[in-house]
Short mmCIF file of C-alpha atoms in Angstrom, two decimals:
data_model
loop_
_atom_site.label_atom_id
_atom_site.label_comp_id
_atom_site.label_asym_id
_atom_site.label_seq_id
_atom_site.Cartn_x
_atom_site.Cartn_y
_atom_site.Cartn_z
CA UNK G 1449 1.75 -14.65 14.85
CA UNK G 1450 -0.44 -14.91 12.02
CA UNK G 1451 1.01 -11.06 10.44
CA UNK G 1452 -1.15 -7.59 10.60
CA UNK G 1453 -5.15 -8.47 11.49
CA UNK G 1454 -7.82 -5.62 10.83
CA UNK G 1455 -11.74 -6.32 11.90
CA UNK G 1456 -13.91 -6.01 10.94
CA UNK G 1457 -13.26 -6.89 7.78
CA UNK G 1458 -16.38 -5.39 6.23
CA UNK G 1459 -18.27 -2.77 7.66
CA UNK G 1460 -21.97 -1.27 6.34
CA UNK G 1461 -22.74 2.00 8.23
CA UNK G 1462 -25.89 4.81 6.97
CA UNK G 1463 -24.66 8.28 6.18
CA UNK G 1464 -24.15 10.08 9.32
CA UNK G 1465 -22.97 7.05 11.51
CA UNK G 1466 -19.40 6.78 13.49
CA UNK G 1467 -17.30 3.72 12.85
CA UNK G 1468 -14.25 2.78 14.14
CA UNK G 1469 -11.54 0.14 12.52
CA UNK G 1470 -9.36 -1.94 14.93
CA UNK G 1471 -5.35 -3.04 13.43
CA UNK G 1472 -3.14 -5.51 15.13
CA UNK G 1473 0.10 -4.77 14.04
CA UNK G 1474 2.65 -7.67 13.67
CA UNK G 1475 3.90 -8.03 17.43
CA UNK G 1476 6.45 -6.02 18.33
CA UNK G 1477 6.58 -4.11 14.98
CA UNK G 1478 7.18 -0.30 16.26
CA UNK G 1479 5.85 1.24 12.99
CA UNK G 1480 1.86 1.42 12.00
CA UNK G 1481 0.54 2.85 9.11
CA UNK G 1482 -3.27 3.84 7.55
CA UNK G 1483 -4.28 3.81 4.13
CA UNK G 1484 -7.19 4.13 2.56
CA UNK G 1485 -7.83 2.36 -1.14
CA UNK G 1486 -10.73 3.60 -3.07
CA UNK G 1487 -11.65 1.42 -6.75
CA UNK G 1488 -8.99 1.76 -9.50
CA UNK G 1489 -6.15 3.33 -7.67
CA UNK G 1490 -3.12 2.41 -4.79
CA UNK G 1491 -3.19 2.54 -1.34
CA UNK G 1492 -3.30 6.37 0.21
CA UNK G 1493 -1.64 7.33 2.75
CA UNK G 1494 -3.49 8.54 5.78
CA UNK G 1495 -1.36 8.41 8.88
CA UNK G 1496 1.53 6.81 10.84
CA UNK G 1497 2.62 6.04 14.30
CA UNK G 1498 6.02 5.16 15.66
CA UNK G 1499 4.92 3.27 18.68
CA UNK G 1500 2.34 5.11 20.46
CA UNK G 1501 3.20 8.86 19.14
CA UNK G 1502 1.22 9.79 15.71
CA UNK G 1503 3.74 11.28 13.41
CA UNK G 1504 2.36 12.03 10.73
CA UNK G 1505 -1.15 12.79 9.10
CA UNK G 1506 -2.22 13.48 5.84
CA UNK G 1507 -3.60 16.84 4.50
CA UNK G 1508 -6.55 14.69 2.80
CA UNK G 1509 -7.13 13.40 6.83
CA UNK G 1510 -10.55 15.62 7.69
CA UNK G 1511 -11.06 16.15 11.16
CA UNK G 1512 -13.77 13.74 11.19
CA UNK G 1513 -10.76 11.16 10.82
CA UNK G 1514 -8.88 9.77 13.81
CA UNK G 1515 -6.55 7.37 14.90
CA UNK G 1516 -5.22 6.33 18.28
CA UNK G 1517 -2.31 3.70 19.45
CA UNK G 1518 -2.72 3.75 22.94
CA UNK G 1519 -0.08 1.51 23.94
CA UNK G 1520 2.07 0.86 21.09
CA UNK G 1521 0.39 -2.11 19.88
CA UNK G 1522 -2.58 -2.31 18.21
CA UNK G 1523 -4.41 0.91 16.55
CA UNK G 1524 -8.19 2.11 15.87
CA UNK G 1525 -9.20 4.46 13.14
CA UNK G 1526 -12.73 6.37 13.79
CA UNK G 1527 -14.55 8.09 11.02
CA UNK G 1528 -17.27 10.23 12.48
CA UNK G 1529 -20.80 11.55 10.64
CA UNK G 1530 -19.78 9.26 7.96
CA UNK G 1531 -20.55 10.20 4.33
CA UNK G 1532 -20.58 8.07 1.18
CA UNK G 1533 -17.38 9.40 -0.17
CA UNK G 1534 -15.63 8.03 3.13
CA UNK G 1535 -16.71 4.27 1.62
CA UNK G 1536 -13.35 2.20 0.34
CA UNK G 1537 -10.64 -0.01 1.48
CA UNK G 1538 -9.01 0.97 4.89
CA UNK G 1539 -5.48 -0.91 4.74
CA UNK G 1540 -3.44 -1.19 7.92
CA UNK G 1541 0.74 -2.03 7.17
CA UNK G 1542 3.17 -2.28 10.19
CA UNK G 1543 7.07 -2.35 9.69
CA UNK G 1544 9.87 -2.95 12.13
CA UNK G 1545 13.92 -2.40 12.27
CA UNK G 1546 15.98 -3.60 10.43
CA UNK G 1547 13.57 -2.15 7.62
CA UNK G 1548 10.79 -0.12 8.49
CA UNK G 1549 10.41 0.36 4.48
CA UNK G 1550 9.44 -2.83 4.42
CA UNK G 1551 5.39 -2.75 5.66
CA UNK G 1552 3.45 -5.72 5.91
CA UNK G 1553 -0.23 -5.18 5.11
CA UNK G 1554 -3.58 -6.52 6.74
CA UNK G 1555 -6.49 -7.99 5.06
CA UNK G 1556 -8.13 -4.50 5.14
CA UNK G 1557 -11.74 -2.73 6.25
CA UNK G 1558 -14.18 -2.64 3.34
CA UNK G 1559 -16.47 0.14 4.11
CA UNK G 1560 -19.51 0.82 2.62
CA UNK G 1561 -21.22 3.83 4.17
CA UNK G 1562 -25.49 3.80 2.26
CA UNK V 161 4.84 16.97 -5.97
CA UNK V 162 5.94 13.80 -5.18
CA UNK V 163 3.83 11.58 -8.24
CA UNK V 164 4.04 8.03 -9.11
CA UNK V 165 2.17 6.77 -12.48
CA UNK V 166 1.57 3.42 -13.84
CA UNK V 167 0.43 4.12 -17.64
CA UNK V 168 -0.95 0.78 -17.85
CA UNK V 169 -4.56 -0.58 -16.06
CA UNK V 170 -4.18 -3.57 -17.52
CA UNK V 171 -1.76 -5.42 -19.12
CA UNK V 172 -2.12 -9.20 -20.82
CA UNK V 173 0.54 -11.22 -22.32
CA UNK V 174 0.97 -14.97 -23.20
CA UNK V 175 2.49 -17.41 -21.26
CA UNK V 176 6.47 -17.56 -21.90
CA UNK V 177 6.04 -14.02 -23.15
CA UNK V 178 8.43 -11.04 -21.99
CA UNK V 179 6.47 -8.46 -19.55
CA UNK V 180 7.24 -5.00 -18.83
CA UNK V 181 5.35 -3.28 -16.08
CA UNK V 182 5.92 0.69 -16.72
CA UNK V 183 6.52 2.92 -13.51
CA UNK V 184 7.48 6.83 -13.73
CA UNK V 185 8.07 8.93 -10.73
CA UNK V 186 8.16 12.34 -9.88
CA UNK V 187 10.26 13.33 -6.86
CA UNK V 188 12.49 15.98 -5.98
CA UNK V 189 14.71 14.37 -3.55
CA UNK V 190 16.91 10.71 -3.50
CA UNK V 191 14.01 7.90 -4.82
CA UNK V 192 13.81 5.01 -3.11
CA UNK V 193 11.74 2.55 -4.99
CA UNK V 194 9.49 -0.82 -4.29
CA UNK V 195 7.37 -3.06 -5.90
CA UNK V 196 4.51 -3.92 -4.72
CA UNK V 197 1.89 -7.02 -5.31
CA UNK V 198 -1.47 -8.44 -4.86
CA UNK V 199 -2.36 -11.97 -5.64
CA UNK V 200 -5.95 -12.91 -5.86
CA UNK V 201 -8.02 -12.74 -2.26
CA UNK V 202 -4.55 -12.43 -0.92
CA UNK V 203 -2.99 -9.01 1.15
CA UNK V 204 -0.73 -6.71 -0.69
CA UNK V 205 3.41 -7.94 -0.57
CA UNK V 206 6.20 -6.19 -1.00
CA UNK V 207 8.28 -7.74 -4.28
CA UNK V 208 10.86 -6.10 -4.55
CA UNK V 209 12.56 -2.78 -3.99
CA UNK V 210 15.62 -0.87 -5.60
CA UNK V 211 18.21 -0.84 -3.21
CA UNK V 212 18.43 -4.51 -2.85
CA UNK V 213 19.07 -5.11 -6.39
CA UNK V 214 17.56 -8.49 -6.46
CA UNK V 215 15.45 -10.70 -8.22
CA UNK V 216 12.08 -12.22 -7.09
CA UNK V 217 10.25 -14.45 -8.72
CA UNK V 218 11.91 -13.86 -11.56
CA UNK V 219 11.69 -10.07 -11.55
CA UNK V 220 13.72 -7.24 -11.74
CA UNK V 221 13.73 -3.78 -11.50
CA UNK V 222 16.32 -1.00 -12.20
CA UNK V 223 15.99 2.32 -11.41
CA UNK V 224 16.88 4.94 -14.02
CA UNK V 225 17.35 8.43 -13.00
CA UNK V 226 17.25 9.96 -16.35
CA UNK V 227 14.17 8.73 -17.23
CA UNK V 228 12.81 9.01 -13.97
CA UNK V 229 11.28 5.38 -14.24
CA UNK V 230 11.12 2.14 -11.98
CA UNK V 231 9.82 -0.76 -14.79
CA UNK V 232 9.47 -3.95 -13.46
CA UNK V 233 10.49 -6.91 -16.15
CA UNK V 234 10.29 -10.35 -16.35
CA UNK V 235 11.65 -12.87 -18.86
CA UNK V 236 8.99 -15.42 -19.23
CA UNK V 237 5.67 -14.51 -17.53
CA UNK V 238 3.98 -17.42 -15.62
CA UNK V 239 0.24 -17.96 -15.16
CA UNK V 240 1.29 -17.60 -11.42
CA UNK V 241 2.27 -13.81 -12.01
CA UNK V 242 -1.48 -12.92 -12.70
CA UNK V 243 -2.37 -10.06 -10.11
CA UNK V 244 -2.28 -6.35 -9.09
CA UNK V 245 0.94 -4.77 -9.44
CA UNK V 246 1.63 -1.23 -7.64
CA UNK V 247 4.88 0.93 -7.83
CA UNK V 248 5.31 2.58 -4.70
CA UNK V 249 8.09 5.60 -3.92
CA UNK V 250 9.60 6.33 -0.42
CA UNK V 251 9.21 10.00 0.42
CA UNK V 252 10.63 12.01 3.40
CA UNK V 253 12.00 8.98 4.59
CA UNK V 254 8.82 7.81 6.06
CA UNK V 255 5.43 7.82 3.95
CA UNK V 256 5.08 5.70 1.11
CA UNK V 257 3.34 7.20 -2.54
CA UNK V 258 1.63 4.51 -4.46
CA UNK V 259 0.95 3.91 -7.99
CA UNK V 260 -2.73 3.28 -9.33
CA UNK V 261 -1.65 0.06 -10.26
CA UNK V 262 -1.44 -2.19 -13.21
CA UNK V 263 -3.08 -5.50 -13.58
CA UNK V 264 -1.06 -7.96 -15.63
CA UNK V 265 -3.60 -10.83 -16.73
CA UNK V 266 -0.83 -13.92 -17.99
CA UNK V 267 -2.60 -16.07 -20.60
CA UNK V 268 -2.05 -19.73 -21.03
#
């Protein structure tokens, strides 16, 4: 196990297009999370699962935005009719018991939306 | 609101030289408190976080209440301390608020 994965890794979509972001949490970590990162500032959060059930979603989520953990394990994130504001850093962190404070982030999703 | 600011973008010192990373938070509940970091063309780590009361690396970190502030502090900075630093607070148990982040630049 070779911790959290996220492909691609960079991603160049026109306005208008639907992409979708693939995360492979650490295995058997019970706890995924979304952020996005955008130039000068930390990780934002976006949304959570605990195992397959979504928790939790952010008021700045748009309904554009959305995220799916079908079986528990790994997780996509779609952005639909993409616009240039949606282009940053998608970061994917999964955490586990004893700690689920403690997250363990991916490489991340550069996206770049022209 | 739950807020978390890092004053600082950037932050250079000299090797050998004390550091002081600033973090404030704004939280209405019972902070819980982590340090983040992010080496160059590496993924972001935890460092450390307050209720372990520990040192990594050489760091600490001590939560004050009063002041409403999480600094991290090391002795002696290292070259090898050079990257992004974010302060990030726990809220409702289950989301995490991050800092903008400072970058601390160690000079040899």
């Amino acid at each position: 196990d070779t911790g959290v994965s996220q492909n691609p890794r960079h991603k160049i979509t026109k306005r208008g297009q639907n992409v979708t972001f693939r995360c492979d949490p650490i295995s058997e970590h019970n706890r995924l999370y979304w952020y996005r990162q955008t130039l000068g500032q930390g990780p934002e959060f976006l949304t959570y699962f605990q195992n397959e059930a979504q928790l939790e979603k952010s008021r700045l989520l748009s309904d554009r935005f959305s995220a799916e953990r079908p079986k528990g394990s790994f997780s996509t994130l779609e952005i639909q009719r993409t616009e240039q504001g949606d282009s940053a850093m998608y970061l994917c962190a999964s955490s586990n018991l004893p700690s689920f404070n403690e997250q363990f982030f991916g490489p991340g999703t550069r996206l770049t939306v022209l | 609101a739950q807020r978390v600011t890092q004053p600082e973008k950037l932050l250079s010192v000299f090797k050998g030289a004390p550091v002081e990373l600033k973090c404030n938070y704004s939280y209405s509940g019972s902070p819980e408190l982590f340090w983040y970091v992010q080496y160059s063309r590496q993924r972001l780590q935890l460092l450390l976080r307050h209720i372990s009361r520990e040192s990594i690396k050489g760091f600490t970190a001590d939560l004050n209440k009063g002041e409403t502030s999480f600094h991290l502090k090391k002795p002696f900075a290292q070259e090898e301390d050079s990257a992004m630093y974010y302060c990030a607070l726990l809220y409702n148990f289950n989301k995490f608020y991050f800092g903008s982040g400072t970058k601390l630049n160690v000079k040899p």
